[in-house]
Short mmCIF file of C-alpha atoms in Angstrom, two decimals:
data_model
loop_
_atom_site.label_atom_id
_atom_site.label_comp_id
_atom_site.label_asym_id
_atom_site.label_seq_id
_atom_site.Cartn_x
_atom_site.Cartn_y
_atom_site.Cartn_z
CA VAL H 53 57.29 102.77 -74.35
CA SER H 54 57.19 106.56 -73.62
CA GLN H 55 60.03 107.89 -71.43
CA SER H 56 58.16 111.09 -70.68
CA ARG H 57 57.78 111.57 -66.78
CA TYR H 58 54.95 114.19 -67.22
CA PHE H 59 51.30 113.56 -68.16
CA THR H 60 48.39 115.86 -68.78
CA ASN H 61 45.85 115.52 -65.92
CA PRO H 62 42.31 116.29 -66.64
CA VAL H 63 40.50 118.87 -64.65
CA SER H 64 36.92 119.36 -63.86
CA GLY H 65 34.84 120.29 -66.88
CA ASN H 66 37.04 118.55 -69.24
CA THR H 67 35.28 116.32 -71.83
CA LEU H 68 36.62 112.89 -72.84
CA ASP H 69 38.38 114.16 -75.97
CA SER H 70 40.11 116.97 -74.22
CA PRO H 71 42.58 115.71 -72.90
CA SER H 72 42.38 112.56 -74.97
CA HIS H 73 40.69 109.87 -73.05
CA SER H 74 42.54 107.25 -75.16
CA LEU H 75 46.05 108.96 -74.51
CA GLN H 76 45.20 109.01 -70.85
CA HIS H 77 44.85 105.11 -70.72
CA SER H 78 48.10 105.03 -73.37
CA ASP H 79 50.30 107.00 -70.91
CA ALA H 80 49.11 105.05 -67.80
CA ASN H 81 49.78 101.61 -69.46
CA ASP H 82 53.27 102.96 -70.82
CA ALA H 83 54.25 104.09 -67.15
CA ILE H 84 53.15 100.89 -65.54
CA GLU H 85 54.86 98.82 -68.20
CA ALA H 86 58.00 101.01 -67.67
CA ILE H 87 57.93 100.05 -63.95
CA GLU H 88 57.46 96.51 -64.54
CA THR H 89 60.52 96.61 -66.92
CA LYS H 90 62.46 98.57 -64.14
CA LEU H 91 61.38 96.22 -61.30
CA GLY H 92 60.53 93.09 -62.92
CA ILE H 93 57.38 90.99 -62.65
CA GLY H 94 56.85 88.97 -59.79
CA ASN H 95 53.90 87.64 -57.43
CA SER H 96 55.70 88.25 -54.16
CA PRO H 97 54.21 91.16 -52.17
CA ALA H 98 56.38 93.14 -49.89
CA GLY H 99 54.33 91.71 -46.86
CA SER H 100 55.82 88.44 -47.75
CA ALA H 101 59.61 89.48 -47.39
CA THR H 102 61.28 89.34 -44.17
CA ALA H 103 63.44 91.94 -42.60
CA GLY H 104 66.51 93.19 -44.23
CA GLN H 105 65.58 91.56 -47.72
CA VAL H 106 65.75 93.52 -50.96
CA LEU H 107 63.82 93.32 -54.24
CA THR H 108 65.83 91.57 -56.86
CA ILE H 109 65.39 90.98 -60.59
CA SER H 110 66.53 87.89 -62.57
CA ALA H 111 67.91 87.90 -66.04
CA ALA H 112 64.54 86.73 -67.29
CA GLY H 113 63.01 89.67 -65.86
CA THR H 114 61.14 88.28 -62.84
CA SER H 115 61.50 89.92 -59.53
CA GLY H 116 61.52 88.71 -55.97
CA TRP H 117 62.75 89.44 -52.47
CA SER H 118 66.11 88.10 -51.24
CA THR H 119 68.63 88.57 -48.50
CA PRO H 120 71.81 90.56 -49.73
CA ASN H 121 75.11 89.04 -49.37
CA PRO H 122 76.85 91.43 -46.69
CA GLY H 123 80.11 90.81 -47.89
CA GLY H 124 83.38 90.51 -45.83
CA LEU H 125 83.00 88.64 -42.62
CA SER H 126 80.01 87.14 -40.68
CA LEU H 127 80.38 86.45 -37.00
CA ILE H 128 79.87 82.87 -36.26
CA SER H 129 80.86 82.43 -32.62
CA SER H 130 81.94 84.56 -29.75
CA THR H 131 82.82 82.81 -26.61
CA SER H 132 84.50 83.42 -23.22
CA PHE H 133 86.25 81.18 -20.94
CA THR H 134 87.67 81.54 -17.29
CA SER H 135 90.43 79.58 -15.76
CA VAL H 136 90.31 76.51 -18.05
CA GLY H 137 93.00 74.24 -19.39
CA SER H 138 91.50 74.13 -22.86
CA HIS H 139 88.69 75.68 -24.72
CA THR H 140 86.46 74.61 -27.82
CA PRO H 141 83.61 76.87 -29.02
CA GLY H 142 81.46 73.99 -30.40
CA VAL H 143 80.44 73.44 -33.97
CA VAL H 144 81.83 76.44 -35.97
CA PHE H 145 82.91 75.22 -39.43
CA SER H 146 80.50 73.97 -42.24
CA SER H 147 79.74 74.37 -45.81
CA THR H 148 78.24 77.71 -45.34
CA TYR H 149 81.88 79.18 -45.49
CA ILE H 150 85.23 78.25 -47.01
CA ASN H 151 87.73 80.18 -44.93
CA TYR H 152 87.54 81.71 -41.63
CA LYS H 153 89.02 84.36 -39.24
CA ILE H 154 89.92 83.45 -35.60
CA LEU H 155 90.71 86.15 -33.03
CA ILE H 156 91.98 85.11 -29.71
CA GLU H 157 92.61 87.16 -26.49
CA ILE H 158 94.16 85.95 -23.35
CA THR H 159 93.84 88.21 -20.26
CA SER H 160 95.70 85.76 -17.69
CA CYS H 161 97.09 82.38 -17.34
CA THR H 162 98.02 80.60 -13.88
CA SER H 163 101.29 79.40 -15.17
CA ASP H 164 103.76 80.34 -17.84
CA ALA H 165 102.57 78.50 -20.90
CA THR H 166 102.53 77.89 -24.47
CA LEU H 167 98.97 78.01 -26.17
CA TYR H 168 98.23 75.63 -29.06
CA MET H 169 95.16 75.12 -31.24
CA LYS H 170 94.30 71.64 -32.40
CA MET H 171 91.97 70.89 -35.22
CA ARG H 172 88.65 69.09 -33.89
CA SER H 173 86.08 66.86 -35.43
CA ASP H 174 82.95 66.84 -33.19
CA SER H 175 84.31 65.84 -29.75
CA THR H 176 87.80 64.47 -31.16
CA ASP H 177 90.89 66.24 -31.45
CA ASN H 178 93.42 65.43 -34.11
CA SER H 179 96.96 65.04 -32.38
CA SER H 180 99.35 64.48 -35.47
CA THR H 181 101.28 66.14 -37.95
CA TYR H 182 101.15 69.78 -37.23
CA ASN H 183 103.69 72.16 -39.05
CA TRP H 184 104.28 75.72 -38.32
CA SER H 185 106.90 78.47 -38.45
CA MET H 186 106.92 81.91 -36.83
CA ASN H 187 109.15 84.75 -37.26
CA GLY H 188 109.22 88.30 -35.74
CA LEU H 189 110.94 90.84 -33.58
CA SER H 190 110.50 92.42 -30.15
CA ASN H 191 110.74 96.10 -29.37
CA ALA H 192 113.94 95.24 -27.83
CA ASN H 193 115.18 94.24 -31.30
CA ALA H 194 115.36 90.57 -30.29
CA THR H 195 114.45 88.17 -33.08
CA VAL H 196 111.46 86.01 -32.19
CA ASN H 197 111.51 82.65 -34.03
CA GLN H 198 109.17 79.48 -33.28
CA SER H 199 108.77 76.34 -35.46
CA GLY H 200 107.52 72.87 -35.35
CA SER H 201 107.31 69.93 -37.59
CA VAL H 202 104.99 67.04 -37.57
CA GLN H 203 103.93 68.09 -33.82
CA THR H 204 101.10 66.32 -31.76
CA THR H 205 100.60 69.50 -29.68
CA GLY H 206 98.78 71.27 -32.27
CA PHE H 207 99.32 74.75 -34.13
CA PHE H 208 101.50 77.22 -32.02
CA VAL H 209 99.39 80.24 -31.09
CA MET H 210 101.32 82.35 -28.55
CA THR H 211 103.46 82.17 -25.31
CA VAL H 212 101.93 83.60 -21.92
CA ASP H 213 103.91 84.91 -18.87
CA SER H 214 101.73 84.32 -15.98
CA ALA H 215 103.65 87.18 -14.13
CA LEU H 216 102.20 89.68 -16.60
CA SER H 217 98.61 90.80 -16.44
CA ASP H 218 98.65 92.55 -19.91
CA TYR H 219 96.59 91.06 -22.97
CA TYR H 220 98.02 88.56 -25.20
CA SER H 221 96.45 88.41 -28.64
CA ALA H 222 96.42 86.47 -31.89
CA ARG H 223 94.77 86.53 -35.22
CA ILE H 224 94.50 83.35 -37.30
CA ASP H 225 93.20 82.99 -40.97
CA LEU H 226 92.32 79.45 -41.41
CA PHE H 227 91.74 78.12 -45.00
CA LYS H 228 89.44 75.26 -45.86
CA PRO H 229 89.15 73.39 -42.36
CA PHE H 230 85.67 71.72 -43.33
CA GLU H 231 86.88 70.49 -46.46
CA ALA H 232 88.62 67.01 -46.64
CA VAL H 233 91.96 68.77 -47.63
CA ARG H 234 95.17 69.79 -46.02
CA THR H 235 94.25 72.75 -43.59
CA THR H 236 96.53 75.70 -43.93
CA GLY H 237 96.57 79.03 -42.01
CA LEU H 238 98.41 82.22 -41.38
CA ILE H 239 98.95 83.75 -37.78
CA GLN H 240 99.77 87.06 -36.34
CA SER H 241 100.39 87.36 -32.47
CA GLN H 242 101.74 89.57 -30.12
CA MET H 243 103.27 88.45 -26.57
CA LEU H 244 104.92 90.03 -23.49
CA SER H 245 108.14 88.12 -22.87
CA THR H 246 109.21 90.46 -19.90
CA ALA H 247 107.61 93.78 -18.65
CA SER H 248 107.37 96.37 -21.30
CA VAL H 249 109.12 93.85 -23.97
CA VAL H 250 106.48 93.03 -26.51
CA GLN H 251 107.10 90.19 -29.17
CA SER H 252 105.25 90.50 -32.43
CA ALA H 253 105.54 87.42 -34.79
CA ASN H 254 104.01 86.24 -38.18
CA GLY H 255 103.87 82.79 -39.63
CA GLY H 256 102.01 79.97 -41.40
CA TYR H 257 100.53 76.67 -40.68
CA VAL H 258 100.16 73.13 -42.54
CA HIS H 259 98.30 70.37 -41.25
CA GLU H 260 98.98 67.18 -43.27
CA GLN H 261 95.82 65.34 -42.41
CA ALA H 262 93.55 65.61 -45.42
CA ALA H 263 90.52 65.51 -43.20
CA SER H 264 87.24 67.44 -42.45
CA TYR H 265 87.04 69.53 -39.17
CA ASN H 266 84.00 71.47 -37.70
CA SER H 267 85.86 73.21 -34.56
CA ILE H 268 89.05 73.70 -33.01
CA ASN H 269 90.21 73.32 -29.30
CA LEU H 270 92.61 76.06 -27.89
CA ILE H 271 94.94 74.37 -25.26
CA ALA H 272 97.31 75.93 -22.72
CA SER H 273 100.47 73.61 -22.07
CA ALA H 274 100.40 74.40 -18.40
CA GLY H 275 97.95 76.03 -16.09
CA ASN H 276 94.51 77.43 -16.67
CA MET H 277 93.86 80.31 -18.93
CA THR H 278 91.21 83.05 -19.14
CA GLY H 279 90.18 84.90 -22.14
CA ARG H 280 87.82 85.30 -25.29
CA LEU H 281 87.62 83.64 -28.81
CA TRP H 282 85.88 84.99 -32.04
CA ILE H 283 85.38 82.97 -35.15
CA TYR H 284 84.23 84.62 -38.33
CA GLY H 285 83.30 83.10 -41.69
CA TYR H 286 84.67 84.81 -44.87
CA ASN H 287 81.67 85.24 -47.19
CA LYS H 288 81.91 83.36 -50.52
#
Protein backbone atom coordinates (compact mmCIF):
# COMPACT_ATOMS: atom_id res chain seq x y z
CA VAL A 1 0.00 0.00 0.00
CA SER A 2 1.38 3.38 -0.95
CA GLN A 3 2.18 5.59 2.04
CA SER A 4 2.01 8.79 -0.03
CA ARG A 5 -0.39 11.44 1.19
CA TYR A 6 -0.33 13.36 -2.07
CA PHE A 7 -2.00 12.47 -5.38
CA THR A 8 -2.15 14.11 -8.77
CA ASN A 9 -5.57 15.62 -9.39
CA PRO A 10 -6.76 15.84 -12.97
CA VAL A 11 -7.86 19.20 -14.30
CA SER A 12 -10.28 20.22 -17.02
CA GLY A 13 -8.94 19.24 -20.40
CA ASN A 14 -6.78 16.31 -19.23
CA THR A 15 -7.11 13.11 -21.20
CA LEU A 16 -7.64 9.73 -19.49
CA ASP A 17 -3.94 8.92 -19.85
CA SER A 18 -2.63 12.17 -18.38
CA PRO A 19 -2.68 11.73 -15.48
CA SER A 20 -3.07 7.99 -15.80
CA HIS A 21 -6.70 6.95 -15.22
CA SER A 22 -5.63 3.56 -13.88
CA LEU A 23 -3.15 5.21 -11.52
CA GLN A 24 -5.92 7.44 -10.21
CA HIS A 25 -8.00 4.40 -9.27
CA SER A 26 -4.94 2.62 -7.87
CA ASP A 27 -4.07 5.60 -5.65
CA ALA A 28 -7.67 5.89 -4.44
CA ASN A 29 -7.86 2.16 -3.67
CA ASP A 30 -4.55 2.31 -1.79
CA ALA A 31 -5.79 5.26 0.26
CA ILE A 32 -9.06 3.50 1.14
CA GLU A 33 -7.17 0.34 2.09
CA ALA A 34 -4.84 2.39 4.30
CA ILE A 35 -7.85 3.92 6.07
CA GLU A 36 -9.39 0.48 6.64
CA THR A 37 -6.08 -0.79 7.99
CA LYS A 38 -5.87 2.18 10.34
CA LEU A 39 -9.51 2.18 11.53
CA GLY A 40 -10.54 -1.43 11.01
CA ILE A 41 -13.47 -2.88 9.09
CA GLY A 42 -16.94 -2.93 10.61
CA ASN A 43 -20.61 -2.45 9.77
CA SER A 44 -21.50 -0.04 12.59
CA PRO A 45 -22.05 3.53 11.34
CA ALA A 46 -21.41 6.47 13.65
CA GLY A 47 -25.15 7.00 13.89
CA SER A 48 -25.51 3.68 15.74
CA ALA A 49 -23.12 4.80 18.49
CA THR A 50 -24.30 6.40 21.72
CA ALA A 51 -22.96 9.60 23.24
CA GLY A 52 -19.48 9.22 24.69
CA GLN A 53 -18.55 6.08 22.74
CA VAL A 54 -15.33 5.82 20.73
CA LEU A 55 -14.26 3.78 17.71
CA THR A 56 -12.19 0.76 18.77
CA ILE A 57 -10.39 -1.94 16.82
CA SER A 58 -9.94 -5.59 17.73
CA ALA A 59 -6.89 -7.76 17.23
CA ALA A 60 -8.63 -9.30 14.23
CA GLY A 61 -8.89 -5.90 12.54
CA THR A 62 -12.63 -5.33 12.97
CA SER A 63 -13.84 -2.03 14.35
CA GLY A 64 -16.84 -0.94 16.36
CA TRP A 65 -18.13 1.59 18.87
CA SER A 66 -17.65 1.09 22.61
CA THR A 67 -17.78 3.06 25.85
CA PRO A 68 -14.27 3.72 27.17
CA ASN A 69 -13.32 2.73 30.70
CA PRO A 70 -12.99 6.06 32.50
CA GLY A 71 -10.46 4.68 35.00
CA GLY A 72 -10.30 5.79 38.62
CA LEU A 73 -13.59 6.08 40.51
CA SER A 74 -17.24 6.08 39.49
CA LEU A 75 -19.87 7.66 41.71
CA ILE A 76 -22.51 5.08 42.65
CA SER A 77 -24.52 6.87 45.31
CA SER A 78 -24.81 10.30 46.91
CA THR A 79 -27.31 10.60 49.75
CA SER A 80 -28.18 13.10 52.46
CA PHE A 81 -29.77 12.44 55.84
CA THR A 82 -31.28 14.76 58.45
CA SER A 83 -31.79 14.02 62.14
CA VAL A 84 -31.77 10.21 61.90
CA GLY A 85 -30.38 7.53 64.18
CA SER A 86 -29.14 5.47 61.23
CA HIS A 87 -28.81 5.78 57.48
CA THR A 88 -28.47 3.27 54.64
CA PRO A 89 -28.00 4.36 51.01
CA GLY A 90 -29.83 1.36 49.54
CA VAL A 91 -28.19 -1.22 47.28
CA VAL A 92 -24.71 0.02 46.31
CA PHE A 93 -22.39 -3.02 46.08
CA SER A 94 -22.55 -5.39 43.11
CA SER A 95 -20.39 -7.44 40.76
CA THR A 96 -19.75 -4.29 38.69
CA TYR A 97 -16.97 -3.25 41.09
CA ILE A 98 -14.68 -5.15 43.43
CA ASN A 99 -13.52 -2.41 45.83
CA TYR A 100 -15.22 0.79 47.01
CA LYS A 101 -14.51 4.20 48.53
CA ILE A 102 -16.93 5.67 51.08
CA LEU A 103 -16.93 9.34 52.12
CA ILE A 104 -18.89 10.38 55.21
CA GLU A 105 -19.60 13.92 56.40
CA ILE A 106 -21.42 14.61 59.67
CA THR A 107 -22.53 18.23 60.21
CA SER A 108 -24.43 17.80 63.48
CA CYS A 109 -25.54 15.27 66.08
CA THR A 110 -28.13 15.77 68.82
CA SER A 111 -26.06 13.82 71.39
CA ASP A 112 -22.44 12.93 71.94
CA ALA A 113 -22.10 9.74 69.96
CA THR A 114 -19.86 7.17 68.38
CA LEU A 115 -20.66 6.39 64.76
CA TYR A 116 -20.41 2.81 63.52
CA MET A 117 -20.87 1.14 60.16
CA LYS A 118 -22.50 -2.27 59.77
CA MET A 119 -22.37 -4.46 56.67
CA ARG A 120 -25.83 -4.97 55.22
CA SER A 121 -27.50 -7.48 52.90
CA ASP A 122 -30.79 -6.18 51.50
CA SER A 123 -32.66 -5.06 54.63
CA THR A 124 -30.65 -7.06 57.18
CA ASP A 125 -27.62 -5.78 59.12
CA ASN A 126 -24.87 -8.14 60.20
CA SER A 127 -24.24 -7.68 63.93
CA SER A 128 -21.26 -9.90 64.70
CA THR A 129 -17.46 -10.23 64.58
CA TYR A 130 -16.33 -6.71 63.69
CA ASN A 131 -12.65 -6.06 64.38
CA TRP A 132 -10.94 -2.71 64.03
CA SER A 133 -7.98 -0.67 65.24
CA MET A 134 -7.39 3.10 65.00
CA ASN A 135 -4.28 5.07 65.86
CA GLY A 136 -3.53 8.76 65.51
CA LEU A 137 -2.67 12.08 67.11
CA SER A 138 -4.43 15.32 68.00
CA ASN A 139 -3.12 18.80 67.36
CA ALA A 140 -2.61 18.98 71.13
CA ASN A 141 -0.13 16.08 70.78
CA ALA A 142 -2.45 13.63 72.52
CA THR A 143 -2.52 10.07 71.21
CA VAL A 144 -5.73 8.79 69.66
CA ASN A 145 -6.32 5.05 69.97
CA GLN A 146 -9.50 3.10 69.29
CA SER A 147 -9.90 -0.65 68.93
CA GLY A 148 -12.52 -3.36 69.02
CA SER A 149 -12.47 -7.15 68.80
CA VAL A 150 -15.42 -9.31 67.63
CA GLN A 151 -17.77 -6.38 68.22
CA THR A 152 -21.50 -6.42 67.48
CA THR A 153 -21.81 -2.65 66.99
CA GLY A 154 -20.05 -2.59 63.60
CA PHE A 155 -16.91 -0.90 62.30
CA PHE A 156 -15.84 2.26 64.14
CA VAL A 157 -16.16 5.43 62.04
CA MET A 158 -15.76 8.46 64.34
CA THR A 159 -16.87 10.10 67.58
CA VAL A 160 -19.03 13.23 67.49
CA ASP A 161 -19.36 15.99 70.10
CA SER A 162 -22.88 17.44 69.91
CA ALA A 163 -21.72 20.77 71.36
CA LEU A 164 -19.45 21.44 68.37
CA SER A 165 -21.02 22.49 65.09
CA ASP A 166 -17.94 21.89 62.93
CA TYR A 167 -17.68 19.14 60.34
CA TYR A 168 -16.69 15.56 61.09
CA SER A 169 -15.52 13.43 58.19
CA ALA A 170 -14.22 9.97 57.34
CA ARG A 171 -12.85 8.21 54.30
CA ILE A 172 -13.11 4.44 54.02
CA ASP A 173 -11.69 2.05 51.44
CA LEU A 174 -13.74 -1.14 51.54
CA PHE A 175 -12.39 -4.30 49.91
CA LYS A 176 -14.59 -7.01 48.34
CA PRO A 177 -17.85 -6.37 50.23
CA PHE A 178 -19.96 -8.07 47.53
CA GLU A 179 -17.82 -11.19 47.40
CA ALA A 180 -18.46 -14.03 49.85
CA VAL A 181 -15.14 -13.50 51.64
CA ARG A 182 -14.06 -11.58 54.72
CA THR A 183 -14.61 -7.87 54.16
CA THR A 184 -11.62 -5.69 55.01
CA GLY A 185 -11.08 -1.96 54.97
CA LEU A 186 -8.90 1.05 55.64
CA ILE A 187 -10.19 4.20 57.34
CA GLN A 188 -9.05 7.76 57.90
CA SER A 189 -11.16 10.08 60.02
CA GLN A 190 -10.96 13.49 61.67
CA MET A 191 -12.90 14.45 64.79
CA LEU A 192 -13.15 17.35 67.21
CA SER A 193 -12.74 16.32 70.82
CA THR A 194 -13.08 19.85 72.22
CA ALA A 195 -13.09 23.30 70.66
CA SER A 196 -10.04 23.73 68.40
CA VAL A 197 -8.72 20.26 69.24
CA VAL A 198 -8.68 18.03 66.17
CA GLN A 199 -8.09 14.31 66.33
CA SER A 200 -6.95 12.59 63.16
CA ALA A 201 -6.73 8.81 63.10
CA ASN A 202 -5.99 5.98 60.65
CA GLY A 203 -6.82 2.33 60.99
CA GLY A 204 -8.05 -0.90 59.51
CA TYR A 205 -11.00 -3.26 59.54
CA VAL A 206 -11.58 -7.00 59.31
CA HIS A 207 -15.08 -8.48 59.34
CA GLU A 208 -14.81 -12.20 60.01
CA GLN A 209 -18.04 -13.18 58.25
CA ALA A 210 -17.36 -14.62 54.78
CA ALA A 211 -20.59 -13.25 53.32
CA SER A 212 -21.77 -11.10 50.42
CA TYR A 213 -23.15 -7.64 51.22
CA ASN A 214 -24.83 -5.10 48.97
CA SER A 215 -24.99 -2.12 51.32
CA ILE A 216 -23.97 -0.55 54.63
CA ASN A 217 -25.78 1.03 57.55
CA LEU A 218 -24.31 4.08 59.29
CA ILE A 219 -25.44 4.13 62.92
CA ALA A 220 -25.14 6.67 65.75
CA SER A 221 -24.77 5.16 69.21
CA ALA A 222 -26.94 7.96 70.64
CA GLY A 223 -29.13 10.78 69.34
CA ASN A 224 -29.73 11.70 65.72
CA MET A 225 -27.21 12.76 63.09
CA THR A 226 -27.26 14.96 59.99
CA GLY A 227 -24.85 14.68 57.08
CA ARG A 228 -24.03 13.21 53.67
CA LEU A 229 -22.71 9.92 52.34
CA TRP A 230 -20.93 9.27 49.03
CA ILE A 231 -20.01 5.84 47.67
CA TYR A 232 -17.69 5.29 44.70
CA GLY A 233 -16.64 2.13 42.89
CA TYR A 234 -13.02 1.56 41.91
CA ASN A 235 -13.06 0.74 38.19
CA LYS A 236 -11.60 -2.67 37.39
